[in-house]
Coordinates of C-alpha atoms and ligand atoms in Angstrom, one line a residue:
X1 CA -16.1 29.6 36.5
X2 CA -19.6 28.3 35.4
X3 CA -19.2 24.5 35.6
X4 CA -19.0 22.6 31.7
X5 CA -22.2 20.5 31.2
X6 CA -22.3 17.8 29.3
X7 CA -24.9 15.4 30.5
X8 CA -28.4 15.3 32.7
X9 CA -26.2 14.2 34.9
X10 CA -24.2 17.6 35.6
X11 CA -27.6 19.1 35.6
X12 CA -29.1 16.9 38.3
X13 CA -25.4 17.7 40.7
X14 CA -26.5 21.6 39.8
X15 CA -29.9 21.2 40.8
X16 CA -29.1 19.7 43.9
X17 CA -27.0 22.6 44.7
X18 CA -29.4 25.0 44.3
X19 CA -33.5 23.8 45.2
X20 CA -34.5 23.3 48.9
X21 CA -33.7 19.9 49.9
X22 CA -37.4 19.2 50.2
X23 CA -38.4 20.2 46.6
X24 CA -35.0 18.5 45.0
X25 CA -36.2 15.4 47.2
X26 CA -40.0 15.5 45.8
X27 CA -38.6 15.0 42.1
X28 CA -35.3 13.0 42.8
X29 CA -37.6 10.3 44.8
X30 CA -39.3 6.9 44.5
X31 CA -41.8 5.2 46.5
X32 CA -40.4 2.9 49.3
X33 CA -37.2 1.2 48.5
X34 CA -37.1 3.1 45.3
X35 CA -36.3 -0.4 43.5
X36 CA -38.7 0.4 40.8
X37 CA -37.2 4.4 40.5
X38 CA -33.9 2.6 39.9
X39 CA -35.0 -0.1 37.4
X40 CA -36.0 2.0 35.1
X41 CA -32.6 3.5 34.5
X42 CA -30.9 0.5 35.8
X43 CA -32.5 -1.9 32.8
X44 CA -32.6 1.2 29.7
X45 CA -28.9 1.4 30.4
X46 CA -28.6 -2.5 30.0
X47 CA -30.2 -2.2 26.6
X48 CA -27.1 -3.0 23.7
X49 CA -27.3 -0.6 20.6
X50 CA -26.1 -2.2 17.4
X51 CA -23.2 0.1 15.9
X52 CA -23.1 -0.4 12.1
X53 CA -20.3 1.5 9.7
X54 CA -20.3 3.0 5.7
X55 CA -23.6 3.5 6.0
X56 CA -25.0 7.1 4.3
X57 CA -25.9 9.0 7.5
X58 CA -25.6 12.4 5.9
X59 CA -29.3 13.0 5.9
X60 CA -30.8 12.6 9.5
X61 CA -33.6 13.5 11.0
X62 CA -35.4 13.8 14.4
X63 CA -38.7 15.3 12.9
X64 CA -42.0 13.1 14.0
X65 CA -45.2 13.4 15.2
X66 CA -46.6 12.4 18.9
X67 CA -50.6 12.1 18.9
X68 CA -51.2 13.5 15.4
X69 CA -49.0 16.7 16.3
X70 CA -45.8 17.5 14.5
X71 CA -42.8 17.3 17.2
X72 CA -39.3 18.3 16.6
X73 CA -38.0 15.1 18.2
X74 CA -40.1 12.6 19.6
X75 CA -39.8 13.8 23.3
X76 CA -42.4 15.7 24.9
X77 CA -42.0 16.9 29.0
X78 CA -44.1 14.9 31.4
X79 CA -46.4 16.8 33.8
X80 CA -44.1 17.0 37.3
X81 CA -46.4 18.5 40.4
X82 CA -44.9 21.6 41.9
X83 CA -42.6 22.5 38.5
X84 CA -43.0 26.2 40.2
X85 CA -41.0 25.0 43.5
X86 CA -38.3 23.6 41.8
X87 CA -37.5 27.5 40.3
X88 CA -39.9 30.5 40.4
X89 CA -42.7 30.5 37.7
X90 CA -40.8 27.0 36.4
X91 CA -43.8 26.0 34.3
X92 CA -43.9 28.8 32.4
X93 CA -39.8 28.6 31.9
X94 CA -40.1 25.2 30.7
X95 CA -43.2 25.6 28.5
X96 CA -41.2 28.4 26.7
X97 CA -37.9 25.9 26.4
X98 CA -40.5 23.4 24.9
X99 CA -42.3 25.7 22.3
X100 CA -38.8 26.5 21.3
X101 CA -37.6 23.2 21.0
X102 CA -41.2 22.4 19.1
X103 CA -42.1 19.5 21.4
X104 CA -45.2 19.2 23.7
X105 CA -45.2 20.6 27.4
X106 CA -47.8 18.9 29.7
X107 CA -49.1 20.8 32.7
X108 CA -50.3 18.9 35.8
X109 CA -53.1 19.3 37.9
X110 CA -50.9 19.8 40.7
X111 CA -49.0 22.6 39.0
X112 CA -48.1 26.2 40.8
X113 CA -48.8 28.1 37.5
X114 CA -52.7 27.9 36.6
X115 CA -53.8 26.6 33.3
X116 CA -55.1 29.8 32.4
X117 CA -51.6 32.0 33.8
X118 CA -49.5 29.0 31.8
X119 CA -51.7 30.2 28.4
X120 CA -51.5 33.9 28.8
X121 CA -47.5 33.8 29.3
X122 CA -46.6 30.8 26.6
X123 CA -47.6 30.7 22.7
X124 CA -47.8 27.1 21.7
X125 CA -50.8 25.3 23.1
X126 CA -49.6 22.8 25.7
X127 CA -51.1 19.9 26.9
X128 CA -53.0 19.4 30.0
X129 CA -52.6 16.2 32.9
X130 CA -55.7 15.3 35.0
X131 CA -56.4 13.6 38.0
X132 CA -59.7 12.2 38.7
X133 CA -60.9 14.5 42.0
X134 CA -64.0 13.0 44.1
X135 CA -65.1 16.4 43.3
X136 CA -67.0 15.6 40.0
X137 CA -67.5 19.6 39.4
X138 CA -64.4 20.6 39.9
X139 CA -63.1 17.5 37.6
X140 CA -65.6 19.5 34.8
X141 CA -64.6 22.8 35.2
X142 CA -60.9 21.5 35.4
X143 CA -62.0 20.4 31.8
X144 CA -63.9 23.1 30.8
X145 CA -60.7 25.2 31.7
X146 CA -58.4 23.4 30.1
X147 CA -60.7 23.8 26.7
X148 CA -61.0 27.2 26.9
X149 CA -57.7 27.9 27.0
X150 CA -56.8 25.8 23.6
X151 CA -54.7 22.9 24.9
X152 CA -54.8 20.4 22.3
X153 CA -54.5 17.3 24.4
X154 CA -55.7 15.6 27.7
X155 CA -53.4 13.4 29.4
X156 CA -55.5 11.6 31.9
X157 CA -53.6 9.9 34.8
X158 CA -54.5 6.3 35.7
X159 CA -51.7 5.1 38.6
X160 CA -52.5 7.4 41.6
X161 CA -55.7 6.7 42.9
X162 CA -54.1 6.7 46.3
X163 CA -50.1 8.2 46.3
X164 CA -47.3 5.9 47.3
X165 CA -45.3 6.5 50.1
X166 CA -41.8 8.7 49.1
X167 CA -40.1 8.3 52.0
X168 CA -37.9 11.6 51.7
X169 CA -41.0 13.7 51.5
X170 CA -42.3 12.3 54.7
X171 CA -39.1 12.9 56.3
X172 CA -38.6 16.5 54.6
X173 CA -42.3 17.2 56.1
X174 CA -43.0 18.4 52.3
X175 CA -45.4 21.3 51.9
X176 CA -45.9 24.3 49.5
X177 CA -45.0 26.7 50.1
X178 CA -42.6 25.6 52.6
X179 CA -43.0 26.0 56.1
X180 CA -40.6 28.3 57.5
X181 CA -39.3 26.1 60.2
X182 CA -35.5 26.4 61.5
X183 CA -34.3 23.6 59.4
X184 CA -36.1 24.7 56.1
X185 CA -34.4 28.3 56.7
X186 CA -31.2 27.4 56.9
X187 CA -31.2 25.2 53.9
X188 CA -33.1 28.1 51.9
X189 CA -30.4 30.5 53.1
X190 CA -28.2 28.5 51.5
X191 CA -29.9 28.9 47.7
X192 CA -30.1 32.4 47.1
X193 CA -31.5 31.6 43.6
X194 CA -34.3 29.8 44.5
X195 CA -35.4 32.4 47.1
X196 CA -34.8 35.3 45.5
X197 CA -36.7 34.0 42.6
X198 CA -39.2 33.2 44.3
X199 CA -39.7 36.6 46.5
X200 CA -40.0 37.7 42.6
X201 CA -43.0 35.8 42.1
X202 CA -46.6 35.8 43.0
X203 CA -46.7 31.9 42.2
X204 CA -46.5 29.9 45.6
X205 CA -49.5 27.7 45.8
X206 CA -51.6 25.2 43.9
X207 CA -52.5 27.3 41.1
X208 CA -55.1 25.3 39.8
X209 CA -56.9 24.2 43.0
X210 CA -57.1 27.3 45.6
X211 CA -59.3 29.8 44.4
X212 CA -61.2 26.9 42.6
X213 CA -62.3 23.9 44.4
X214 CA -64.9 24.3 46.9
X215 CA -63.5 25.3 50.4
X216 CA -59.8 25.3 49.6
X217 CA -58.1 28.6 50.3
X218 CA -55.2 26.8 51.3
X219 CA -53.4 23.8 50.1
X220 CA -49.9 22.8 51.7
X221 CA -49.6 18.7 51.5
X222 CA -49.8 16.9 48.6
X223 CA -50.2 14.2 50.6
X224 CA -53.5 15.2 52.5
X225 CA -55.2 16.3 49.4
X226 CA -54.4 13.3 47.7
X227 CA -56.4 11.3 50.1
X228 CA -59.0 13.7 50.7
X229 CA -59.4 14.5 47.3
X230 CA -58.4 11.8 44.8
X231 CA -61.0 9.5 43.6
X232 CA -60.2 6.1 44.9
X233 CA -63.2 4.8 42.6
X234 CA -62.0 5.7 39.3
X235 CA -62.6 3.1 36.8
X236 CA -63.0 2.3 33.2
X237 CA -66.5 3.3 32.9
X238 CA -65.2 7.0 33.9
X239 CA -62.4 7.3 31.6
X240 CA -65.0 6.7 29.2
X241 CA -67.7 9.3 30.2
X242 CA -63.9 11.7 30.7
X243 CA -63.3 10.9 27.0
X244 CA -66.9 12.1 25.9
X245 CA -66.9 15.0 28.4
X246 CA -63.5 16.0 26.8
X247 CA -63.9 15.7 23.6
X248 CA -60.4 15.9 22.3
X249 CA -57.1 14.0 21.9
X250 CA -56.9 11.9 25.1
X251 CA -54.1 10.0 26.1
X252 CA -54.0 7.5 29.2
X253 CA -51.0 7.7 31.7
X254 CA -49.7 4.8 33.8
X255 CA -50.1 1.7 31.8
X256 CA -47.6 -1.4 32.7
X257 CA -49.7 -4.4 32.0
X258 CA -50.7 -6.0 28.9
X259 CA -54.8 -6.4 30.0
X260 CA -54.7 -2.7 30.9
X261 CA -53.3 -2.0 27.6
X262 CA -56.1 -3.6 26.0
X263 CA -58.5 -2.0 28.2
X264 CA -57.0 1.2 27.1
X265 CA -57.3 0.7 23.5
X266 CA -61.2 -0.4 24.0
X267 CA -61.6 3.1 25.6
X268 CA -61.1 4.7 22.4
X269 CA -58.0 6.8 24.1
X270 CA -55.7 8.0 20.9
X271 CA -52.6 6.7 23.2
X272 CA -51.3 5.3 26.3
X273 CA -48.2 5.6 28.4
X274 CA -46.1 3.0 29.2
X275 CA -45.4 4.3 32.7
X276 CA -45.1 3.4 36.4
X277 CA -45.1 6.9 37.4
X278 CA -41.0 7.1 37.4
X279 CA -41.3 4.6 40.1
X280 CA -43.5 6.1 42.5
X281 CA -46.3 4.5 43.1
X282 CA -45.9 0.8 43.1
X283 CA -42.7 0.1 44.2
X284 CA -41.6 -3.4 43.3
X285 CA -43.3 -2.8 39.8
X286 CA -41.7 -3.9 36.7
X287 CA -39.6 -0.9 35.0
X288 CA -41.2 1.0 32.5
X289 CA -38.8 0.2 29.7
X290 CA -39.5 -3.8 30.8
X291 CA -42.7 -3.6 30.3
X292 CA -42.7 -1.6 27.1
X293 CA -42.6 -4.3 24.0
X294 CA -44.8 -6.5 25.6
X295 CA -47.5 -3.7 25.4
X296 CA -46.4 -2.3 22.2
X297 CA -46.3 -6.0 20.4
X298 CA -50.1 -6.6 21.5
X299 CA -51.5 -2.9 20.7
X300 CA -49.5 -2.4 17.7
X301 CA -51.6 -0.3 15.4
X302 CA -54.6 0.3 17.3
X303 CA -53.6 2.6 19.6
X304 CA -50.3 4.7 20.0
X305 CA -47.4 3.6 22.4
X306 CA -45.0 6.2 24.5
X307 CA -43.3 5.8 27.4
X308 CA -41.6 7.2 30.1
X309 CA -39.5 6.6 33.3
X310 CA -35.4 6.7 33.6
X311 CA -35.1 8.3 30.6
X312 CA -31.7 10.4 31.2
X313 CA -30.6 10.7 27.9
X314 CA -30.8 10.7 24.1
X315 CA -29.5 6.9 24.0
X316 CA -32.4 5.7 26.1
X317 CA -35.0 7.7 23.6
X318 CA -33.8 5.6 21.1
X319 CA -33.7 2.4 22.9
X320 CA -37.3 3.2 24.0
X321 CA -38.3 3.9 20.6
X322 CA -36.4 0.7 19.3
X323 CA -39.0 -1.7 21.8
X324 CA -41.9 0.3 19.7
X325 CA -42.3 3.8 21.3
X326 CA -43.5 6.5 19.6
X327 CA -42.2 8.9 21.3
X328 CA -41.5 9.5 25.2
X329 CA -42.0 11.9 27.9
X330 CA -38.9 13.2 30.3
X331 CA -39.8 14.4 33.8
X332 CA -36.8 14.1 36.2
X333 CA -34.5 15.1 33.1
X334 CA -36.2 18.1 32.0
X335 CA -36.8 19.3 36.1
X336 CA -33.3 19.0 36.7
X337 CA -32.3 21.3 33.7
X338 CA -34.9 24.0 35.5
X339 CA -34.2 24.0 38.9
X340 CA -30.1 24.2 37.7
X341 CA -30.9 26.9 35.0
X342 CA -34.4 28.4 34.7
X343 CA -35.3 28.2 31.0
X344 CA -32.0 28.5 29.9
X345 CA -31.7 24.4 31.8
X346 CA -34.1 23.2 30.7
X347 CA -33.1 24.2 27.0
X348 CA -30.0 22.9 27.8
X349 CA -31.6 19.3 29.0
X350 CA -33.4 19.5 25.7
X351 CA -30.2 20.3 23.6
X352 CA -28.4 17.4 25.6
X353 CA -30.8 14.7 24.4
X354 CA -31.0 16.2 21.1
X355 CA -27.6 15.9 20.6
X356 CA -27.1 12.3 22.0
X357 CA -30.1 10.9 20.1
X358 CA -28.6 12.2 16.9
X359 CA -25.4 11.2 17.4
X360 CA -26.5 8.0 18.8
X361 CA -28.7 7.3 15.5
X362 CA -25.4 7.9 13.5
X363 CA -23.3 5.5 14.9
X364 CA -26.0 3.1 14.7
X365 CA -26.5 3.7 10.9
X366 CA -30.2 5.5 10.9
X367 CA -31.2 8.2 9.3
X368 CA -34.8 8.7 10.2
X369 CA -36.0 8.8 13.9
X370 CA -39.4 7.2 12.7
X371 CA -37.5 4.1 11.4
X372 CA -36.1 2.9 14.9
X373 CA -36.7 -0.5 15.2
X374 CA -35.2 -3.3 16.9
X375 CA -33.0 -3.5 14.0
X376 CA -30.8 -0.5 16.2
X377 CA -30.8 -3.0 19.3
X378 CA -27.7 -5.2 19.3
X379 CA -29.0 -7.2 22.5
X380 CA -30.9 -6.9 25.9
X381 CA -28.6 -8.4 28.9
X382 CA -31.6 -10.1 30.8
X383 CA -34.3 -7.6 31.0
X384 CA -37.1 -8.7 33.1
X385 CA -39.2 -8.9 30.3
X386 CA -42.6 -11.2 30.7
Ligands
LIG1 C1 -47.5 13.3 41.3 O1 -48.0 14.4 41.2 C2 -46.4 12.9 42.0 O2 -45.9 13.5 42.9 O3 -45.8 11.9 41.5

């Protein structure tokens, strides 16, 4: 009997169950001790919501808008490298679950699925992550690529100049597509949807990278093109000359600092993350949802605030938007949905946090999402808050 599922949580068990240990690992990881991976649930879920009674909440809606665009709630996925390992052609399955939940869908760099593959198989124009490559054509045509296409928005990623250590993908010897060793076999043997899925599908690589950067034909590690490839350099002066270059909405990824914050808004960026990468990069960071209000209190109005990391459910949406989001972005919620269910998962995910957000904003007395204020918030148990 198909198993009930009521939460991320049940999606996260299916997943588990049925992705190669490596690629489950890759999203269900943190850098070093993972203390900063864990904070960021760890301190959302210490977040109090203030119930209130007899208040009208007959008329409720989720409707909003997250850089200028209209949003069905105010959630929109996060780009997640390798979407395509976790279930054959996965960013395309998930783009379709987000165009049909009208929210935003954000393709990384380090997707399987190309930019242009992602536009011919989806209908509502997604937004695109970049990395800053030492490769200042390829960066360009990366650009140029993602114009021509139509995406509406460039998230530009500011937190991995150089990629923390995950321990588990050290361990699991991570590559893509997975090296056929003994161990990898047997574990693959073992998830006859993932394989056969994948046998189905002509997406295995780097979609955006082979074929196009100079030289590369073949791209296993992450990790070695990282440090080959990313720009360790990147600085203020190039988000700028990116912002020109682009030419569009741009939003800024991997702010947890107050100074940066302001930095960002001088770039002229329309928005900025509140993120530490779901606690990847720097472990021993502050959590994302810590570090939230501070920003959002000394940008407020100049440039828009959303957020991600440990957001597992409809509850923590609204507690992020209660510190002053204006919207968030789901990664490990949303890949958990796929890799347990294809498109149908992720839908699922997405229905999930519908749900609990609406409910959660009943019981709390609100009607509109865009109203959340700390007014919801019936008290923070000692968040590490600056
Ligand atoms: C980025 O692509 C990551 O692996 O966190």
């Amino acid at each position: 009997m198909a198993p009930v599922i009521t939460s991320i949580e049940d999606l996260r068990v299916l997943a588990k169950r049925r992705v190669p240990r490596m690629f489950y690992d890759y999203a269900d990881a943190g850098a070093w001790t993972e203390s900063t991976y864990h904070a960021n649930e760890a301190d959302l879920a210490r977040i109090l919501l203030r119930q209130r009674v007899a208040v009208d909440i007959s008329a409720r809606t989720l409707a909003s808008t997250m850089v200028g665009e209209p949003v069905g709630m105010p959630v929109a996925l996060a780009p997640v490298g390798l979407t395509g390992m976790q279930r054959a052609d996965g960013e395309i399955l998930a783009a379709r679950a987000a165009a049909a939940a009208g929210i935003p869908f954000t393709l990384s760099t380090m997707s399987i699925c190309s930019i242009e593959d992602l536009a011919e198989n989806t209908s509502r124009p997604f937004w695109f992550q970049l990395y800053v490559m030492r490769d200042r054509d390829f960066l360009g045509r990366l650009l140029d690529r993602a114009k021509n296409v139509g995406c509406s928005t460039l998230m530009l990623t500011l937190d991995l100049q150089v990629l923390g250590q995950r321990h588990k993908d050290v361990k699991n010897g991570l590559t893509t597509p997975p090296r056929l060793t003994f161990t990898n076999l047997v574990d693959i043997a073992a998830k006859p949807r993932w394989w056969i899925g994948m046998l189905g599908t002509k997406r295995r690589g780097f979609g955006n990278i082979i074929g196009h950067a100079k030289g590369v034909r073949d791209m296993r590690t992450l990790s070695s093109w990282t440090a080959e490839q990313f720009d360790p350099t990147l600085n203020w002066d190039d988000v700028k000359r990116i912002r020109d270059r682009w030419g569009g909405k741009l939003i800024l990824k991997g702010i947890l600092d107050v100074e940066d914050a302001e930095l960002a808004v001088a770039s002229g960026a329309d928005a900025l993350v509140v993120s530490n990468h779901g606690g990847r990069q720097l472990d021993g960071a502050m959590s994302a949802i810590a570090a939230l209000a501070p920003i959002a209190r000394a940008v407020a109005g100049r440039i828009e605030v959303l957020m991600d990391g440990g957001i597992r459910s409809g509850q923590d949406v609204l507690r992020a938007l209660a510190l002053g989001a204006k919207g968030v972005l789901i990664g490990r919620a949303y890949i958990y949905g796929l890799a347990a269910g294809g498109e149908k998962g992720v839908t699922q995910a997405l229905d999930i946090i519908r749900k609990e957000l609406d409910v959660t904003m009943a019981l709390c007395g609100l009607n509109d999402v865009n109203k959340a204020d700390a007014q919801v918030l019936a008290g923070r148990a000692q968040l590490a808050v600056p």
